[in-house]
PDB file of C-alpha atoms in Angstrom:
ATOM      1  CA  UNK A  19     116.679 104.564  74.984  1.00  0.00           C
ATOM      2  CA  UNK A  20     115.665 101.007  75.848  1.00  0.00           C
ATOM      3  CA  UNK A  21     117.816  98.768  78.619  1.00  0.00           C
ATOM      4  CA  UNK A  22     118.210  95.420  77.592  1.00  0.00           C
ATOM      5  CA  UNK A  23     119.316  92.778  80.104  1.00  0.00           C
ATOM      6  CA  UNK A  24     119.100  88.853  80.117  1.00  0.00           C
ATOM      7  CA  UNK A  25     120.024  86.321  83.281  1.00  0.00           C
ATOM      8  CA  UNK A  26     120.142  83.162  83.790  1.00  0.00           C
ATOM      9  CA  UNK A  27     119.628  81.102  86.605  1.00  0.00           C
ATOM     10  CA  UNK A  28     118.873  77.225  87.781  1.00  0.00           C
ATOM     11  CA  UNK A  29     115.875  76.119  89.987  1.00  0.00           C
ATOM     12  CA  UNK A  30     115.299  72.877  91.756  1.00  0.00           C
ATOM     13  CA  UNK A  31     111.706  72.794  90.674  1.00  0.00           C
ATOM     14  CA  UNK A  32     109.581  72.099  87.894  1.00  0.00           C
ATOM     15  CA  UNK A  33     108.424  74.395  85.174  1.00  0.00           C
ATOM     16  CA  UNK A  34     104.929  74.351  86.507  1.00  0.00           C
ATOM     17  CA  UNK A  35     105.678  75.110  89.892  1.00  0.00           C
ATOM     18  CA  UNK A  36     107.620  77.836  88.696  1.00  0.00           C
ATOM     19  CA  UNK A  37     105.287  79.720  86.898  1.00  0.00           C
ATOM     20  CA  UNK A  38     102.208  78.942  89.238  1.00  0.00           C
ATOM     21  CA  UNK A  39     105.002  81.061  91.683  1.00  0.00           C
ATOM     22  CA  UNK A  40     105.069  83.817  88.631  1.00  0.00           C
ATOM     23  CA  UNK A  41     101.334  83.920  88.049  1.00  0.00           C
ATOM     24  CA  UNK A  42     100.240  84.433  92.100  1.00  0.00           C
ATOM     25  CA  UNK A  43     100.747  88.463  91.662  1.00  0.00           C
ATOM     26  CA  UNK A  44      99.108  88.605  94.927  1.00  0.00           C
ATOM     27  CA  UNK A  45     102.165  87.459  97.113  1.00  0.00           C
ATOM     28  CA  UNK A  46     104.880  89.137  94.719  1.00  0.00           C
ATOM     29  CA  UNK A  47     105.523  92.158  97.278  1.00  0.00           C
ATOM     30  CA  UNK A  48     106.239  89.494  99.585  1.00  0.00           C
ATOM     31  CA  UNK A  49     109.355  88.264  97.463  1.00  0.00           C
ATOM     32  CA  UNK A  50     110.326  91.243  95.258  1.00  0.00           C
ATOM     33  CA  UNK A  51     111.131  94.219  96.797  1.00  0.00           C
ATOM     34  CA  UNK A  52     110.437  96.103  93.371  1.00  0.00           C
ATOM     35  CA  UNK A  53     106.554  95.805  93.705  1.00  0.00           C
ATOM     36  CA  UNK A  54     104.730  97.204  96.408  1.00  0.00           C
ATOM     37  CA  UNK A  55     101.124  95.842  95.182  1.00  0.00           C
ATOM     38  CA  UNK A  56      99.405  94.300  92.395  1.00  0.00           C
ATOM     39  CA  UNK A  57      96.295  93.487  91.355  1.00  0.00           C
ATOM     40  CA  UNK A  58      94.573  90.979  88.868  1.00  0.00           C
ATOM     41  CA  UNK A  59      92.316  92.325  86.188  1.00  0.00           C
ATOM     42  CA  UNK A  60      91.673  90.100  84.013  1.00  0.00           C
ATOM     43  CA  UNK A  61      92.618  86.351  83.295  1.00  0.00           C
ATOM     44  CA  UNK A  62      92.589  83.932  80.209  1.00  0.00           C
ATOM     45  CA  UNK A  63      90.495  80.728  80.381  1.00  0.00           C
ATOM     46  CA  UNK A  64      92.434  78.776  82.298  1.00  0.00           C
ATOM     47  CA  UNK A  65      93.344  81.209  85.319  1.00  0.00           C
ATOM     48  CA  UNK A  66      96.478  82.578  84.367  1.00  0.00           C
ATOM     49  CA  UNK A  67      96.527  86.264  85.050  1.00  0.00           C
ATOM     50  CA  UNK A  68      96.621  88.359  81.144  1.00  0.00           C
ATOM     51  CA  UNK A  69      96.254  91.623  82.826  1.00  0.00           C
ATOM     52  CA  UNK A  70      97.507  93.298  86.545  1.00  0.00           C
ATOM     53  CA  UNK A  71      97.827  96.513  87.751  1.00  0.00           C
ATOM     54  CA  UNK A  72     100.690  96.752  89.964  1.00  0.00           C
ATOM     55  CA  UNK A  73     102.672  99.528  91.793  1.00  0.00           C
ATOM     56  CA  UNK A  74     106.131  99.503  92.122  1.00  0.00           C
ATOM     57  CA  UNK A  75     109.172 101.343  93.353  1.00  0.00           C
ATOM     58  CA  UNK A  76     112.988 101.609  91.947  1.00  0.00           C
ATOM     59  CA  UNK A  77     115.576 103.726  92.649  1.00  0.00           C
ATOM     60  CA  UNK A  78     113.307 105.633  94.446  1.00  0.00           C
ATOM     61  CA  UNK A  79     111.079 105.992  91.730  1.00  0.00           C
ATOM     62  CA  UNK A  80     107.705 105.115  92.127  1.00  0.00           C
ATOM     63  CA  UNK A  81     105.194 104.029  89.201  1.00  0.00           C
ATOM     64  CA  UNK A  82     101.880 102.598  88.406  1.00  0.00           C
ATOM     65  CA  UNK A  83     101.853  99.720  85.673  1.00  0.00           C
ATOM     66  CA  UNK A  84      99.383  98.092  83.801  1.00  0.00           C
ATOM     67  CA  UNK A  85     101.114  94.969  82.335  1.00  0.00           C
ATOM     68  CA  UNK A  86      99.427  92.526  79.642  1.00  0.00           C
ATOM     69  CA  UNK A  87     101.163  88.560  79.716  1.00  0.00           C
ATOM     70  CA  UNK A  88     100.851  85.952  77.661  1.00  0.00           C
ATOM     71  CA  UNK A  89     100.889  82.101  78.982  1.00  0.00           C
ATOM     72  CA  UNK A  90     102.926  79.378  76.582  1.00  0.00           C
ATOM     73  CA  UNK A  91     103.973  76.105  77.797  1.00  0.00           C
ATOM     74  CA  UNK A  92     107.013  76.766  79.568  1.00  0.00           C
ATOM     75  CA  UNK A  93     107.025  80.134  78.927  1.00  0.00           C
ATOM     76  CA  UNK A  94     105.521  84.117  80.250  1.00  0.00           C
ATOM     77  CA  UNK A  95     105.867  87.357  78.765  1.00  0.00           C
ATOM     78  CA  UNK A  96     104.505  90.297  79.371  1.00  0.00           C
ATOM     79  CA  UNK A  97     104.174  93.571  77.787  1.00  0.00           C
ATOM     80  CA  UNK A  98     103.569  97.175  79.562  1.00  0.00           C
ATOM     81  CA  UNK A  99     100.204  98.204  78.751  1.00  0.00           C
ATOM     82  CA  UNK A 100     100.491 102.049  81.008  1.00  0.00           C
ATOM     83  CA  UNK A 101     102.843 103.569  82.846  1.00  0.00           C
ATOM     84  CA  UNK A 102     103.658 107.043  84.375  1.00  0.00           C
ATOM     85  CA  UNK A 103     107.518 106.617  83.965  1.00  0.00           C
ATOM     86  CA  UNK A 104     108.116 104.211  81.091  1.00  0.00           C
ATOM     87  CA  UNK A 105     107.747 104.066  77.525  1.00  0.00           C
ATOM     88  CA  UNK A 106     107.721 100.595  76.981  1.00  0.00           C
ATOM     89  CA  UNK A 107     108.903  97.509  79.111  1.00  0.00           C
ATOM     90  CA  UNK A 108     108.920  94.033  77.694  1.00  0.00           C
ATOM     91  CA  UNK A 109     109.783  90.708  79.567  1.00  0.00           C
ATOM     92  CA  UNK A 110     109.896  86.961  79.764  1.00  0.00           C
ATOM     93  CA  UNK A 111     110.848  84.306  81.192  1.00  0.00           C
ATOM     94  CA  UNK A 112     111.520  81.098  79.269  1.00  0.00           C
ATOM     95  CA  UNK A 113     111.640  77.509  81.254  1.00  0.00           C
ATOM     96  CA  UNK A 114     113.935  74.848  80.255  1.00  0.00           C
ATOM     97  CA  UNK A 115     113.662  71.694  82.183  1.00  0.00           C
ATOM     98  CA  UNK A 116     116.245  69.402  82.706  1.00  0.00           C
ATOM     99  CA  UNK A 117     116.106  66.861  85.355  1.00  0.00           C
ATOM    100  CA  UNK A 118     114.805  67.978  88.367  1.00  0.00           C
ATOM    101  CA  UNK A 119     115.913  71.667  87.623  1.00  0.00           C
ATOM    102  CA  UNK A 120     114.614  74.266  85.047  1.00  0.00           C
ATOM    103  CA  UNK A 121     116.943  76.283  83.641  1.00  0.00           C
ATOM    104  CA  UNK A 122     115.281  79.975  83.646  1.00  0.00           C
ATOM    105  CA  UNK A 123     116.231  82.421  81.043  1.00  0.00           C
ATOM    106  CA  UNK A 124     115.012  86.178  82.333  1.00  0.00           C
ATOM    107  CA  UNK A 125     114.693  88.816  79.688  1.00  0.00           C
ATOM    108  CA  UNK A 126     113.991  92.518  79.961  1.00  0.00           C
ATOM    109  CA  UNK A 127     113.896  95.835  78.200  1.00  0.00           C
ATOM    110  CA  UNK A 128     113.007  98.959  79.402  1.00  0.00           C
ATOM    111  CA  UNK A 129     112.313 102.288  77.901  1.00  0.00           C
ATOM    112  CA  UNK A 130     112.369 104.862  80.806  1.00  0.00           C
ATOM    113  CA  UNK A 131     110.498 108.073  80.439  1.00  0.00           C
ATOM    114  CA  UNK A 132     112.308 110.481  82.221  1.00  0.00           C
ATOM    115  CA  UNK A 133     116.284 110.745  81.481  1.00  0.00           C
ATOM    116  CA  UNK A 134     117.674 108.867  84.495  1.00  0.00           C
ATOM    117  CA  UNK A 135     121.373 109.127  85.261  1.00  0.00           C
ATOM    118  CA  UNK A 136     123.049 105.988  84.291  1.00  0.00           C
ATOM    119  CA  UNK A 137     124.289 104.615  87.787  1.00  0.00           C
ATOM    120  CA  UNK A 138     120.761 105.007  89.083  1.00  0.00           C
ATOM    121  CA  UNK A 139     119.107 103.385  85.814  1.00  0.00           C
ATOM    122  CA  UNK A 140     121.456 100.630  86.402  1.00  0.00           C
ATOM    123  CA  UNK A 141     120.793 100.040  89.802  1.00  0.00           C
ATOM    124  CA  UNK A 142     117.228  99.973  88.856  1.00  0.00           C
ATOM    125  CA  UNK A 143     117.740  97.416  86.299  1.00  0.00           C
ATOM    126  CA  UNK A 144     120.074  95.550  88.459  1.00  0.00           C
ATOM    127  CA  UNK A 145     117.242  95.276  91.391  1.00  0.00           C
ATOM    128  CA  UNK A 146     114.962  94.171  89.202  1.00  0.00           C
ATOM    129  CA  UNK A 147     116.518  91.421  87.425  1.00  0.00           C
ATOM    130  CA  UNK A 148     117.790  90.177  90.825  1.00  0.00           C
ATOM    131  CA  UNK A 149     114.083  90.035  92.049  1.00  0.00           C
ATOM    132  CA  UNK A 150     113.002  88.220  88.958  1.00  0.00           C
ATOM    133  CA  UNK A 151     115.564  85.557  89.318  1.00  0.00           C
ATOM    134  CA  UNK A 152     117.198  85.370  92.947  1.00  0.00           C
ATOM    135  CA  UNK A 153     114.092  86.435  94.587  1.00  0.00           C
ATOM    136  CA  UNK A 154     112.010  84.319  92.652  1.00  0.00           C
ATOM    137  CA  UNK A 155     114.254  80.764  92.772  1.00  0.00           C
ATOM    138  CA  UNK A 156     113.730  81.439  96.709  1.00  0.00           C
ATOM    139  CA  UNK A 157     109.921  82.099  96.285  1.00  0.00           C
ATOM    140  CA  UNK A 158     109.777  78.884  94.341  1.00  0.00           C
ATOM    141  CA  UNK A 159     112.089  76.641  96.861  1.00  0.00           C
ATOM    142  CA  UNK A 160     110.479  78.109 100.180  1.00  0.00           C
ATOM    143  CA  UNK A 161     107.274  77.152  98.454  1.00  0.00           C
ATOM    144  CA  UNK A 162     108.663  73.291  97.695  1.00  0.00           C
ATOM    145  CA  UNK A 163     109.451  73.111 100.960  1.00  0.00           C
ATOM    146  CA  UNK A 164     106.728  73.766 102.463  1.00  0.00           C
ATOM    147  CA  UNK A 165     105.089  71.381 101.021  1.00  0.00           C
TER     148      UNK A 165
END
């Protein structure tokens, strides 16, 4: 059964800098504590990464991911391409910008493979959308200022 969850949150930064933050997969273990390594395989034409390997660790639960993404103006998703412990796992993040903030709308669905009790699944879940909205708006703003 598939976990939905959505979250919201505002950054002080422009949709570009945002998503130049999401595409450096390098320096993600260093601001989500979900992924422990990651590495680019492929990338689309203008440098965006399409394709990364990346391990990472919830709820104790380790896993190797192969993840596919797709670039739009103001927009990422990605789609799991392999995974020891999930079925499925789609994402994305969609960019509104509005002054000198983006609004950042943070989607996610997962399909876990082995039956995990519910209190652990949902502190999964919960880690992970925190990293991929809390830990990234501070990724983006230590970035900005150290400009």
């Amino acid at each position: 059964m598939a976990i939905k969850e959505t979250r919201e949150v505002v950054i002080e930064a422009s949709p570009e800098e945002i998503l130049d933050v999401v595409a450096d997969f390098e320096s993600m273990p260093e601001w989500s504590s979900a992924h422990q390594s990651a590495e680019i395989l492929e990338r689309n034409a203008a440098g965006r990464p399409t394709k990364v390997k990346m391990k990472v660790k919830a709820a104790g639960i380790t896993d190797d991911q192969v993840i596919a993404y797709t670039w739009g103006d103001n927009v990422v998703s990605w789609s799991l391409i392999s995974s020891g412990q999930q079925r499925s796992q789609d994402a994305s993040y969609t960019l509104v910008p509005d002054g000198d903030a983006t609004l950042v709308k943070f989607q996610l669905s997962v399909d876990p493979v082995v039956p995990v009790p519910g209190f652990i699944l949902k502190r999964a879940i919960k880690g992970t959308v925190d990293s991929g909205t809390d830990g990234l708006r501070k990724r983006v703003l230590q970035l900005k200022k150290g400009k």
